[in-house]
Tab-separated table of C-alpha atoms in Angstrom:
chain	number	residue	atom	x	y	z
A	27	UNK	CA	75.585	119.641	96.903
A	28	UNK	CA	72.979	119.010	99.536
A	29	UNK	CA	69.622	117.415	98.629
A	30	UNK	CA	66.584	119.618	98.904
A	31	UNK	CA	63.689	118.687	101.182
A	32	UNK	CA	60.198	120.181	100.992
A	33	UNK	CA	59.181	118.875	104.372
A	34	UNK	CA	59.173	121.208	107.383
A	35	UNK	CA	62.465	120.993	109.229
A	36	UNK	CA	61.015	119.788	112.519
A	37	UNK	CA	58.443	117.086	112.977
A	38	UNK	CA	56.876	115.835	116.115
A	39	UNK	CA	58.341	112.447	117.044
A	40	UNK	CA	55.866	109.615	116.862
A	41	UNK	CA	55.762	106.893	119.445
A	42	UNK	CA	55.778	104.208	116.778
A	43	UNK	CA	59.155	104.994	115.299
A	44	UNK	CA	62.298	103.663	116.905
A	45	UNK	CA	65.822	104.182	115.635
A	46	UNK	CA	66.672	101.085	117.612
A	47	UNK	CA	63.438	99.107	118.070
A	48	UNK	CA	63.030	96.267	120.503
A	49	UNK	CA	62.711	92.602	119.839
A	50	UNK	CA	59.938	91.565	117.496
A	51	UNK	CA	58.905	95.165	116.810
A	52	UNK	CA	61.895	95.408	114.505
A	53	UNK	CA	60.182	93.285	111.882
A	54	UNK	CA	56.701	94.760	112.403
A	55	UNK	CA	57.149	98.530	112.669
A	56	UNK	CA	56.193	99.972	109.230
A	57	UNK	CA	58.015	103.262	109.822
A	58	UNK	CA	61.132	101.415	110.908
A	59	UNK	CA	61.025	99.272	107.772
A	60	UNK	CA	60.524	102.324	105.561
A	61	UNK	CA	63.586	103.985	107.055
A	62	UNK	CA	65.540	100.730	106.737
A	63	UNK	CA	64.640	100.267	103.074
A	64	UNK	CA	65.171	103.807	101.854
A	65	UNK	CA	67.003	103.374	98.531
A	66	UNK	CA	68.793	106.694	98.858
A	67	UNK	CA	70.850	105.410	101.789
A	68	UNK	CA	72.160	102.530	99.699
A	69	UNK	CA	72.876	104.845	96.774
A	70	UNK	CA	74.982	107.075	99.042
A	71	UNK	CA	76.899	104.042	100.323
A	72	UNK	CA	77.469	102.791	96.765
A	73	UNK	CA	78.809	106.172	95.669
A	74	UNK	CA	81.267	106.213	98.570
A	75	UNK	CA	82.514	102.634	98.235
A	76	UNK	CA	83.518	103.193	94.620
A	77	UNK	CA	86.593	104.647	96.305
A	78	UNK	CA	87.227	101.235	97.868
A	79	UNK	CA	86.820	99.604	94.459
A	80	UNK	CA	89.582	101.856	93.156
A	81	UNK	CA	91.663	101.109	96.265
A	82	UNK	CA	91.363	97.340	95.812
A	83	UNK	CA	92.221	97.710	92.133
A	84	UNK	CA	95.330	99.794	92.887
A	85	UNK	CA	96.514	97.605	95.784
A	86	UNK	CA	97.003	94.478	93.675
A	87	UNK	CA	97.955	96.351	90.497
A	88	UNK	CA	101.492	95.004	90.875
A	89	UNK	CA	100.448	91.350	90.807
A	90	UNK	CA	100.096	91.030	87.003
A	91	UNK	CA	102.267	94.059	86.163
A	92	UNK	CA	105.503	92.966	87.910
A	93	UNK	CA	105.912	89.881	85.649
A	94	UNK	CA	105.336	92.055	82.564
A	95	UNK	CA	107.865	94.661	83.701
A	96	UNK	CA	110.485	92.084	84.651
A	97	UNK	CA	110.449	90.948	81.031
A	98	UNK	CA	110.119	94.453	79.563
A	99	UNK	CA	112.516	95.153	76.666
A	100	UNK	CA	113.149	98.770	77.771
A	101	UNK	CA	115.894	98.874	80.465
A	102	UNK	CA	114.349	102.049	81.928
A	103	UNK	CA	111.161	100.131	82.779
A	104	UNK	CA	112.592	96.694	83.448
A	105	UNK	CA	112.328	95.607	87.099
A	106	UNK	CA	114.881	93.587	88.994
A	107	UNK	CA	114.162	92.062	92.423
A	108	UNK	CA	115.123	95.250	94.301
A	109	UNK	CA	112.970	97.507	92.126
A	110	UNK	CA	110.095	95.030	92.188
A	111	UNK	CA	110.036	95.050	95.990
A	112	UNK	CA	109.846	98.852	96.004
A	113	UNK	CA	107.183	98.839	93.289
A	114	UNK	CA	105.091	96.477	95.386
A	115	UNK	CA	105.580	98.221	98.733
A	116	UNK	CA	105.765	101.960	98.042
A	117	UNK	CA	101.965	102.010	97.671
A	118	UNK	CA	101.733	101.501	101.445
A	119	UNK	CA	103.917	104.547	102.136
A	120	UNK	CA	101.502	106.609	100.087
A	121	UNK	CA	98.577	105.086	101.973
A	122	UNK	CA	100.193	105.980	105.310
A	123	UNK	CA	100.626	109.584	104.109
A	124	UNK	CA	96.985	109.566	103.056
A	125	UNK	CA	95.981	108.402	106.519
A	126	UNK	CA	97.948	111.283	108.058
A	127	UNK	CA	96.175	113.735	105.759
A	128	UNK	CA	92.804	112.237	106.625
A	129	UNK	CA	93.367	113.110	110.298
A	130	UNK	CA	93.019	116.740	109.211
A	131	UNK	CA	90.742	116.384	106.189
A	132	UNK	CA	88.011	114.404	107.988
A	133	UNK	CA	87.447	117.152	110.532
A	134	UNK	CA	88.023	120.131	108.236
A	135	UNK	CA	86.410	119.132	104.939
A	136	UNK	CA	84.131	116.424	106.280
A	137	UNK	CA	83.871	112.762	105.385
A	138	UNK	CA	82.218	113.184	101.974
A	139	UNK	CA	84.513	115.918	100.690
A	140	UNK	CA	87.558	113.979	101.909
A	141	UNK	CA	86.475	111.017	99.795
A	142	UNK	CA	85.952	113.311	96.811
A	143	UNK	CA	89.355	114.914	97.363
A	144	UNK	CA	91.019	111.486	97.079
A	145	UNK	CA	89.974	111.315	93.426
A	146	UNK	CA	92.589	113.944	92.484
A	147	UNK	CA	95.779	112.059	93.500
A	148	UNK	CA	94.226	108.811	92.316
A	149	UNK	CA	93.532	110.147	88.825
A	150	UNK	CA	96.998	111.736	88.566
A	151	UNK	CA	98.617	108.520	89.776
A	152	UNK	CA	96.913	106.428	87.112
A	153	UNK	CA	97.967	108.953	84.449
A	154	UNK	CA	101.594	108.552	85.556
A	155	UNK	CA	101.337	104.765	85.476
A	156	UNK	CA	99.775	104.903	82.018
A	157	UNK	CA	102.447	107.175	80.554
A	158	UNK	CA	105.452	105.916	82.567
A	159	UNK	CA	108.799	106.174	80.796
A	160	UNK	CA	110.931	105.060	83.722
A	161	UNK	CA	110.918	103.579	87.196
A	162	UNK	CA	110.535	107.024	88.789
A	163	UNK	CA	107.140	107.609	87.155
A	164	UNK	CA	106.019	104.120	88.103
A	165	UNK	CA	106.912	104.635	91.755
A	166	UNK	CA	105.338	108.114	91.894
A	167	UNK	CA	102.164	106.749	90.340
A	168	UNK	CA	102.051	104.025	92.987
A	169	UNK	CA	102.636	106.554	95.771
A	170	UNK	CA	99.777	108.796	94.562
A	171	UNK	CA	97.286	105.948	94.153
A	172	UNK	CA	98.369	104.732	97.582
A	173	UNK	CA	97.841	108.216	99.034
A	174	UNK	CA	94.298	108.235	97.652
A	175	UNK	CA	93.723	104.792	99.144
A	176	UNK	CA	94.904	105.998	102.550
A	177	UNK	CA	92.456	108.907	102.505
A	178	UNK	CA	89.540	106.690	101.484
A	179	UNK	CA	90.531	104.002	104.026
A	180	UNK	CA	90.111	106.545	106.814
A	181	UNK	CA	87.099	108.419	105.438
A	182	UNK	CA	84.747	105.905	103.815
A	183	UNK	CA	84.144	103.634	106.871
A	184	UNK	CA	83.443	106.697	109.037
A	185	UNK	CA	81.084	108.187	106.438
A	186	UNK	CA	79.173	104.923	106.083
A	187	UNK	CA	78.859	104.327	109.829
A	188	UNK	CA	77.575	107.871	110.386
A	189	UNK	CA	74.911	107.751	107.669
A	190	UNK	CA	73.832	104.123	108.166
A	191	UNK	CA	70.702	102.928	109.910
A	192	UNK	CA	71.639	100.861	113.016
A	193	UNK	CA	69.688	97.890	111.656
A	194	UNK	CA	71.910	97.550	108.577
A	195	UNK	CA	75.124	99.222	109.710
A	196	UNK	CA	76.939	95.886	109.897
A	197	UNK	CA	75.934	94.921	106.367
A	198	UNK	CA	76.745	98.347	104.947
A	199	UNK	CA	79.968	98.433	106.952
A	200	UNK	CA	81.108	95.347	105.034
A	201	UNK	CA	80.498	97.040	101.676
A	202	UNK	CA	83.917	98.761	101.571
A	203	UNK	CA	85.609	95.370	101.813
A	204	UNK	CA	83.265	93.867	99.221
A	205	UNK	CA	84.075	96.635	96.758
A	206	UNK	CA	87.816	96.441	97.489
A	207	UNK	CA	87.694	92.699	96.811
A	208	UNK	CA	85.677	93.261	93.650
A	209	UNK	CA	88.225	95.832	92.502
A	210	UNK	CA	91.049	93.334	93.056
A	211	UNK	CA	89.129	90.617	91.238
A	212	UNK	CA	88.479	92.868	88.250
A	213	UNK	CA	92.197	93.710	88.180
A	214	UNK	CA	93.116	90.012	88.105
A	215	UNK	CA	90.629	89.382	85.297
A	216	UNK	CA	91.832	92.348	83.263
A	217	UNK	CA	95.438	91.397	83.898
A	218	UNK	CA	94.757	87.987	82.411
A	219	UNK	CA	92.526	88.813	79.450
A	220	UNK	CA	93.468	92.411	78.679
A	221	UNK	CA	97.133	91.464	78.859
A	222	UNK	CA	96.650	89.005	76.006
A	223	UNK	CA	95.482	91.761	73.665
A	224	UNK	CA	96.841	95.081	74.925
A	225	UNK	CA	99.810	96.578	76.735
A	226	UNK	CA	99.929	96.522	80.575
A	227	UNK	CA	99.412	100.300	80.562
A	228	UNK	CA	95.728	99.789	79.815
A	229	UNK	CA	95.257	98.423	83.322
A	230	UNK	CA	95.986	101.928	84.648
A	231	UNK	CA	93.564	103.428	82.122
A	232	UNK	CA	90.850	101.077	83.422
A	233	UNK	CA	91.612	102.267	86.963
A	234	UNK	CA	90.431	105.778	86.092
A	235	UNK	CA	86.836	104.648	85.481
A	236	UNK	CA	85.676	104.025	89.113
A	237	UNK	CA	87.473	107.195	90.248
A	238	UNK	CA	85.511	109.387	87.846
A	239	UNK	CA	82.247	107.580	88.619
A	240	UNK	CA	82.780	108.084	92.365
A	241	UNK	CA	83.355	111.821	92.222
A	242	UNK	CA	80.381	112.302	89.885
A	243	UNK	CA	77.933	110.390	92.094
A	244	UNK	CA	79.149	111.899	95.363
A	245	UNK	CA	78.297	115.382	94.074
A	246	UNK	CA	74.642	114.459	94.595
A	247	UNK	CA	74.994	112.683	97.956
A	248	UNK	CA	74.523	114.313	101.401
A	249	UNK	CA	77.221	114.913	103.959
A	250	UNK	CA	77.161	113.012	107.265
A	251	UNK	CA	74.490	114.423	109.625
A	252	UNK	CA	76.846	113.987	112.574
A	253	UNK	CA	79.591	115.960	110.870
A	254	UNK	CA	77.172	118.733	109.885
A	255	UNK	CA	75.946	118.990	113.468
A	256	UNK	CA	79.521	119.161	114.717
A	257	UNK	CA	79.954	122.173	112.422
A	258	UNK	CA	76.804	123.851	113.763
A	259	UNK	CA	74.830	123.295	110.527
A	260	UNK	CA	71.640	122.013	112.121
A	261	UNK	CA	69.264	122.653	109.217
A	262	UNK	CA	71.584	120.936	106.744
A	263	UNK	CA	71.998	118.002	109.148
A	264	UNK	CA	68.243	117.557	109.426
A	265	UNK	CA	67.810	117.702	105.651
A	266	UNK	CA	70.608	115.176	105.230
A	267	UNK	CA	69.029	112.744	107.712
A	268	UNK	CA	65.630	113.186	106.061
A	269	UNK	CA	67.175	112.323	102.688
A	270	UNK	CA	68.886	109.247	104.136
A	271	UNK	CA	65.941	107.892	106.134
A	272	UNK	CA	63.010	109.012	103.974
A	273	UNK	CA	60.579	111.883	104.434
A	274	UNK	CA	57.750	109.544	105.495
A	275	UNK	CA	59.638	108.384	108.608
A	276	UNK	CA	60.026	110.064	111.955
A	277	UNK	CA	63.656	110.902	111.374
A	278	UNK	CA	63.352	113.830	113.801
A	279	UNK	CA	63.596	111.491	116.790
A	280	UNK	CA	66.897	110.036	115.558
A	281	UNK	CA	68.046	113.568	114.775
A	282	UNK	CA	67.482	114.611	118.399
A	283	UNK	CA	69.459	111.603	119.645
A	284	UNK	CA	72.365	112.443	117.359
A	285	UNK	CA	72.168	116.128	118.255
A	286	UNK	CA	72.306	115.342	121.959
A	287	UNK	CA	75.360	113.130	121.447
A	288	UNK	CA	77.139	115.771	119.344
A	289	UNK	CA	76.327	118.463	121.913
A	290	UNK	CA	78.172	116.470	124.578
A	291	UNK	CA	81.225	116.337	122.323
A	292	UNK	CA	81.185	119.841	120.906
A	293	UNK	CA	84.909	120.405	121.345
A	294	UNK	CA	87.689	118.589	119.561
A	295	UNK	CA	89.673	116.119	121.574
A	296	UNK	CA	92.625	117.608	123.471
A	297	UNK	CA	95.870	115.949	124.538
A	298	UNK	CA	94.696	115.921	128.169
A	299	UNK	CA	91.470	114.102	127.214
A	300	UNK	CA	93.390	111.240	125.639
A	301	UNK	CA	93.961	109.968	129.197
A	302	UNK	CA	90.188	109.545	129.546
A	303	UNK	CA	89.225	105.841	129.156
A	304	UNK	CA	86.349	107.043	126.960
A	305	UNK	CA	88.997	108.124	124.432
A	306	UNK	CA	92.035	105.917	124.851
A	307	UNK	CA	90.306	102.533	125.248
A	308	UNK	CA	88.474	102.532	121.892
A	309	UNK	CA	91.525	104.139	120.268
A	310	UNK	CA	93.842	101.377	121.517
A	311	UNK	CA	91.374	98.706	120.404
A	312	UNK	CA	91.017	100.229	116.933
A	313	UNK	CA	94.758	100.751	116.464
A	314	UNK	CA	95.530	97.288	117.869
A	315	UNK	CA	93.118	95.639	115.448
A	316	UNK	CA	94.596	97.468	112.466
A	317	UNK	CA	98.125	96.499	113.563
A	318	UNK	CA	97.253	92.836	114.098
A	319	UNK	CA	95.255	92.705	110.882
A	320	UNK	CA	98.302	93.672	108.838
A	321	UNK	CA	100.681	91.440	110.812
A	322	UNK	CA	98.497	88.468	109.871
A	323	UNK	CA	100.115	88.741	106.418
A	324	UNK	CA	97.133	89.577	104.242
A	325	UNK	CA	98.757	92.438	102.322
A	326	UNK	CA	101.861	90.392	101.561
A	327	UNK	CA	99.700	87.553	100.273
A	328	UNK	CA	97.606	89.872	98.076
A	329	UNK	CA	100.513	91.896	96.679
A	330	UNK	CA	102.719	88.873	95.967
A	331	UNK	CA	99.955	86.363	95.265
A	332	UNK	CA	101.095	85.282	91.808
A	333	UNK	CA	104.798	85.165	92.825
A	334	UNK	CA	103.918	83.008	95.845
A	335	UNK	CA	102.036	80.579	93.627
A	336	UNK	CA	104.956	80.455	91.213
A	337	UNK	CA	107.315	79.712	94.090
A	338	UNK	CA	105.155	76.869	95.415
A	339	UNK	CA	104.261	75.619	91.905
A	340	UNK	CA	100.592	74.926	92.445
A	341	UNK	CA	98.883	72.816	89.845
A	342	UNK	CA	97.137	75.691	88.047
A	343	UNK	CA	98.721	78.701	86.389
A	344	UNK	CA	99.327	81.541	88.893
A	345	UNK	CA	96.999	83.992	87.125
A	346	UNK	CA	94.130	81.489	87.332
A	347	UNK	CA	94.938	80.826	90.976
A	348	UNK	CA	94.846	84.562	91.717
A	349	UNK	CA	91.433	84.927	90.092
A	350	UNK	CA	90.133	81.890	91.990
A	351	UNK	CA	91.351	83.324	95.297
A	352	UNK	CA	89.687	86.638	94.401
A	353	UNK	CA	86.357	84.883	93.832
A	354	UNK	CA	86.640	83.107	97.178
A	355	UNK	CA	87.405	86.418	98.870
A	356	UNK	CA	84.396	88.104	97.287
A	357	UNK	CA	82.071	85.252	98.274
A	358	UNK	CA	83.376	85.270	101.857
A	359	UNK	CA	82.965	89.023	102.338
A	360	UNK	CA	79.388	88.703	101.059
A	361	UNK	CA	78.738	86.029	103.709
A	362	UNK	CA	80.150	88.346	106.359
A	363	UNK	CA	77.929	91.198	105.173
A	364	UNK	CA	74.805	89.068	105.469
A	365	UNK	CA	75.673	87.466	108.827
A	366	UNK	CA	77.338	90.385	110.638
A	367	UNK	CA	74.088	91.877	111.925
A	368	UNK	CA	72.785	88.416	112.910
A	369	UNK	CA	75.722	86.410	114.268
A	370	UNK	CA	77.574	89.393	115.699
A	371	UNK	CA	81.061	90.801	115.234
A	372	UNK	CA	83.002	88.785	117.824
A	373	UNK	CA	81.961	85.310	116.723
A	374	UNK	CA	83.007	86.126	113.150
A	375	UNK	CA	86.342	87.463	114.418
A	376	UNK	CA	86.945	84.213	116.313
A	377	UNK	CA	86.085	82.082	113.263
A	378	UNK	CA	88.186	84.325	111.045
A	379	UNK	CA	91.222	84.201	113.338
A	380	UNK	CA	91.014	80.415	113.625
A	381	UNK	CA	90.814	79.938	109.864
A	382	UNK	CA	93.765	82.260	109.264
A	383	UNK	CA	95.823	80.482	111.933
A	384	UNK	CA	95.160	77.059	110.412
A	385	UNK	CA	95.906	78.299	106.894
A	386	UNK	CA	99.195	80.020	107.688
A	387	UNK	CA	100.338	77.076	109.771
A	388	UNK	CA	99.493	74.654	106.946
A	389	UNK	CA	101.317	76.796	104.394
A	390	UNK	CA	104.425	77.130	106.553
A	391	UNK	CA	104.605	73.428	107.416
A	392	UNK	CA	103.965	72.399	103.803
A	393	UNK	CA	106.808	74.539	102.466
A	394	UNK	CA	109.140	73.345	105.222
A	395	UNK	CA	108.490	69.607	105.089
A	396	UNK	CA	107.496	68.808	101.489
A	397	UNK	CA	110.684	68.060	99.511
A	398	UNK	CA	111.483	70.201	96.480
A	399	UNK	CA	111.302	67.115	94.317
A	400	UNK	CA	107.618	66.771	95.164
A	401	UNK	CA	106.452	70.386	95.063
A	402	UNK	CA	108.490	71.310	92.012
A	403	UNK	CA	110.297	74.174	93.755
A	404	UNK	CA	113.563	75.254	92.191
A	405	UNK	CA	115.814	76.136	95.088
A	406	UNK	CA	117.743	78.879	93.327
A	407	UNK	CA	114.641	80.703	92.100
A	408	UNK	CA	113.804	83.801	94.128
A	409	UNK	CA	110.275	84.925	94.795
A	410	UNK	CA	110.890	88.146	92.916
A	411	UNK	CA	112.223	86.423	89.782
A	412	UNK	CA	109.153	85.951	87.646
A	413	UNK	CA	110.411	86.462	84.124
A	414	UNK	CA	111.207	82.800	83.466
A	415	UNK	CA	108.308	80.392	82.991
A	416	UNK	CA	107.777	77.944	85.803
A	417	UNK	CA	108.236	74.235	85.572
A	418	UNK	CA	105.183	72.034	85.438
A	419	UNK	CA	104.100	70.711	88.838
A	420	UNK	CA	104.952	67.100	89.426
A	421	UNK	CA	102.415	66.140	92.074
A	422	UNK	CA	98.846	66.917	93.064
A	423	UNK	CA	100.166	67.692	96.531
A	424	UNK	CA	100.872	71.147	95.068
A	425	UNK	CA	97.149	71.846	95.492
A	426	UNK	CA	97.816	72.328	99.215
A	427	UNK	CA	99.258	75.869	98.885
A	428	UNK	CA	96.305	76.905	96.731
A	429	UNK	CA	93.744	75.467	99.155
A	430	UNK	CA	95.553	76.918	102.177
A	431	UNK	CA	95.675	80.367	100.569
A	432	UNK	CA	91.998	80.177	99.611
A	433	UNK	CA	91.110	79.189	103.182
A	434	UNK	CA	93.258	82.035	104.542
A	435	UNK	CA	91.569	84.599	102.296
A	436	UNK	CA	88.156	83.151	103.160
A	437	UNK	CA	88.859	83.470	106.876
A	438	UNK	CA	90.223	86.985	106.534
A	439	UNK	CA	87.318	88.152	104.386
A	440	UNK	CA	84.733	86.792	106.835
A	441	UNK	CA	86.054	88.660	109.852
A	442	UNK	CA	89.365	90.422	110.251
A	443	UNK	CA	88.962	92.115	106.880
A	444	UNK	CA	85.580	93.905	106.988
A	445	UNK	CA	84.968	93.898	110.757
A	446	UNK	CA	88.231	95.650	111.591
A	447	UNK	CA	87.225	98.593	109.412
A	448	UNK	CA	83.658	98.556	110.707
A	449	UNK	CA	84.636	98.456	114.383
A	450	UNK	CA	87.088	101.303	113.835
A	451	UNK	CA	84.232	103.535	112.695
A	452	UNK	CA	81.807	102.230	115.351
A	453	UNK	CA	83.783	102.416	118.591
A	454	UNK	CA	85.745	105.652	118.097
A	455	UNK	CA	84.016	108.616	119.819
A	456	UNK	CA	82.657	111.324	117.547
A	457	UNK	CA	84.982	114.060	118.806
A	458	UNK	CA	88.041	111.934	118.003
A	459	UNK	CA	86.678	109.971	115.047
A	460	UNK	CA	88.317	111.981	112.278
A	461	UNK	CA	91.777	112.119	113.857
A	462	UNK	CA	91.703	108.595	115.290
A	463	UNK	CA	90.581	106.957	112.037
A	464	UNK	CA	93.499	108.636	110.279
A	465	UNK	CA	95.872	107.362	112.966
A	466	UNK	CA	94.542	103.821	112.497
A	467	UNK	CA	95.191	104.034	108.763
A	468	UNK	CA	98.728	105.348	109.326
A	469	UNK	CA	99.554	102.470	111.680
A	470	UNK	CA	97.954	99.986	109.306
A	471	UNK	CA	99.818	101.016	106.179
A	472	UNK	CA	103.182	101.655	107.804
A	473	UNK	CA	102.953	98.082	109.107
A	474	UNK	CA	101.919	96.879	105.647
A	475	UNK	CA	104.832	98.741	104.048
A	476	UNK	CA	107.365	97.204	106.427
A	477	UNK	CA	106.003	93.716	105.764
A	478	UNK	CA	105.809	94.013	101.974
A	479	UNK	CA	109.175	95.769	101.734
A	480	UNK	CA	111.062	93.061	103.656
A	481	UNK	CA	108.926	90.046	102.721
A	482	UNK	CA	111.095	89.194	99.704
A	483	UNK	CA	114.274	89.785	101.715
A	484	UNK	CA	113.164	87.360	104.450
A	485	UNK	CA	112.071	84.781	101.888
A	486	UNK	CA	115.417	84.867	100.095
A	487	UNK	CA	117.371	84.712	103.364
A	488	UNK	CA	115.372	82.161	105.361
A	489	UNK	CA	112.832	80.572	103.027
A	490	UNK	CA	109.144	81.110	102.257
A	491	UNK	CA	107.983	79.113	105.295
A	492	UNK	CA	109.370	81.608	107.855
A	493	UNK	CA	106.951	84.495	107.167
A	494	UNK	CA	103.968	82.132	107.071
A	495	UNK	CA	104.853	80.603	110.432
A	496	UNK	CA	105.261	84.121	111.826
A	497	UNK	CA	101.816	85.045	110.457
A	498	UNK	CA	100.375	81.949	112.176
A	499	UNK	CA	101.680	83.124	115.561
A	500	UNK	CA	100.116	86.547	115.005
A	501	UNK	CA	96.750	84.975	114.124
A	502	UNK	CA	96.805	83.131	117.461
A	503	UNK	CA	97.329	86.525	119.092
A	504	UNK	CA	94.368	87.888	117.120
A	505	UNK	CA	92.086	85.309	118.726
A	506	UNK	CA	93.297	86.209	122.219
A	507	UNK	CA	92.926	89.931	121.492
A	508	UNK	CA	89.345	89.419	120.296
A	509	UNK	CA	88.353	87.566	123.449
A	510	UNK	CA	89.981	90.025	125.857
A	511	UNK	CA	89.535	93.436	124.272
A	512	UNK	CA	86.903	93.648	121.521
A	513	UNK	CA	83.323	94.600	122.527
A	514	UNK	CA	80.251	93.253	120.728
A	515	UNK	CA	78.572	96.108	118.830
A	516	UNK	CA	75.889	94.171	116.969
A	517	UNK	CA	72.616	96.087	116.986
A	518	UNK	CA	73.866	98.989	119.110
A	519	UNK	CA	73.556	102.566	117.950
A	520	UNK	CA	76.719	104.663	117.831
A	521	UNK	CA	75.434	106.570	120.868
A	522	UNK	CA	75.023	103.329	122.860
A	523	UNK	CA	78.525	102.198	121.916
A	524	UNK	CA	79.907	105.501	123.183
A	525	UNK	CA	77.959	104.969	126.407
A	526	UNK	CA	79.759	101.639	126.896
A	527	UNK	CA	83.165	103.300	127.022
A	528	UNK	CA	81.842	106.175	129.138
A	529	UNK	CA	80.029	104.233	131.845
A	530	UNK	CA	81.070	100.597	131.518
A	531	UNK	CA	79.617	97.290	130.384
A	532	UNK	CA	76.648	97.184	132.807
A	533	UNK	CA	75.346	100.542	131.659
A	534	UNK	CA	75.892	99.459	128.070
A	535	UNK	CA	73.830	96.311	128.462
A	536	UNK	CA	71.144	98.149	130.413
A	537	UNK	CA	70.763	100.751	127.667
A	538	UNK	CA	70.564	97.981	125.089
A	539	UNK	CA	67.732	96.216	126.897
A	540	UNK	CA	65.613	99.336	127.105
């Protein structure tokens, strides 16, 4: 449903409006500020990122549910270590399949309709989890909610980047991560307090709420102007941009810039064009960032957060630790959202990579060197065995794993979490954006599946310190990758970022100074 506009479709550009104003004019140009503060833009972003809320909720669904199912009286639902590892990891296979689908859906249906489409498998998946009578229904429910998450992972960042004003694109680009973190935090809270009163199935019932709210709100939001122009729907694109920027702004000038960029990329990317540096360089950067992001260990930590805390016997109960880590993650993503358009993307990536490196290294060395008698670890207890209550910690040194994990999540949430998604949507060229974003999601979640599937196996065979030391090495690589390969996109329009990969850094900087 496209919003109606009573304004004439073409307005004469005014000299006072700038999509990308210079220097001090940014804070003084009334038309610029009106376009920046248009509430409808933020409403459209909120409607879209409800999909990320549902994704974050579904991703960590296993954290409180695995302990409940390991102690379940029904043998058909009871999880052993093997089943628990599949229950935790099969979500990523679904997400990878969703990313593959998004490669087609983004260019055929468009970004908005792809997000709306994801509500169907998500709703069905939660129904299966709610009514599960055996392990098969549980796994299928996880696959379907993962599939929906894969579609939204590829579609929402692209939708937000294409509708956002350049002056707030960094802040709005962090919103998907904020909502995913909030969804995880709500899941932890419900797992703790709802679990005291009601069956674990009610967690899946609660997961339906943001899905239904998302599809209802998106019915009234516009499609991406860039996508509409790529489909030859010029009048609809202009109405969409007017709705997003405000009818009292000179949106026509930005419309002409977007139209000119789309005109240059009217055809879909071909196999021969992939050899063009304009295509393959941003694609390799985006895919490389998604790969390194997952190899840093974040999904393993989030999925097995409570089991990890039980294994290391931190001084608080694991469910409280999980909620505390979720709060830290939410606070850190909010900091990133506020500072991304001021400090820049690269500096936050450097800080983030350094924090993650220090945290993983601390965690690995702690587990390796602190004797079991001090950290309370029972050597014959596997990470997947959660049914038995843990022993009480014997030393305040057990705060170290909690603090290291909090610092890791803080570092991730300030950089490699939100910025990886944002840069993916910023640097990919329009003609390849739909397909390439889906490819990034596929690589991301296949990597996440491999890590989560074999995490427990590696822990049982070699000890919990081995994966954390491996993650530390990867985080060092993340820092090097940032310095060598990642461009700074702060304050640049999508058209200027494309110009960087077309004509090189000097042209990019020259266009920015104009």
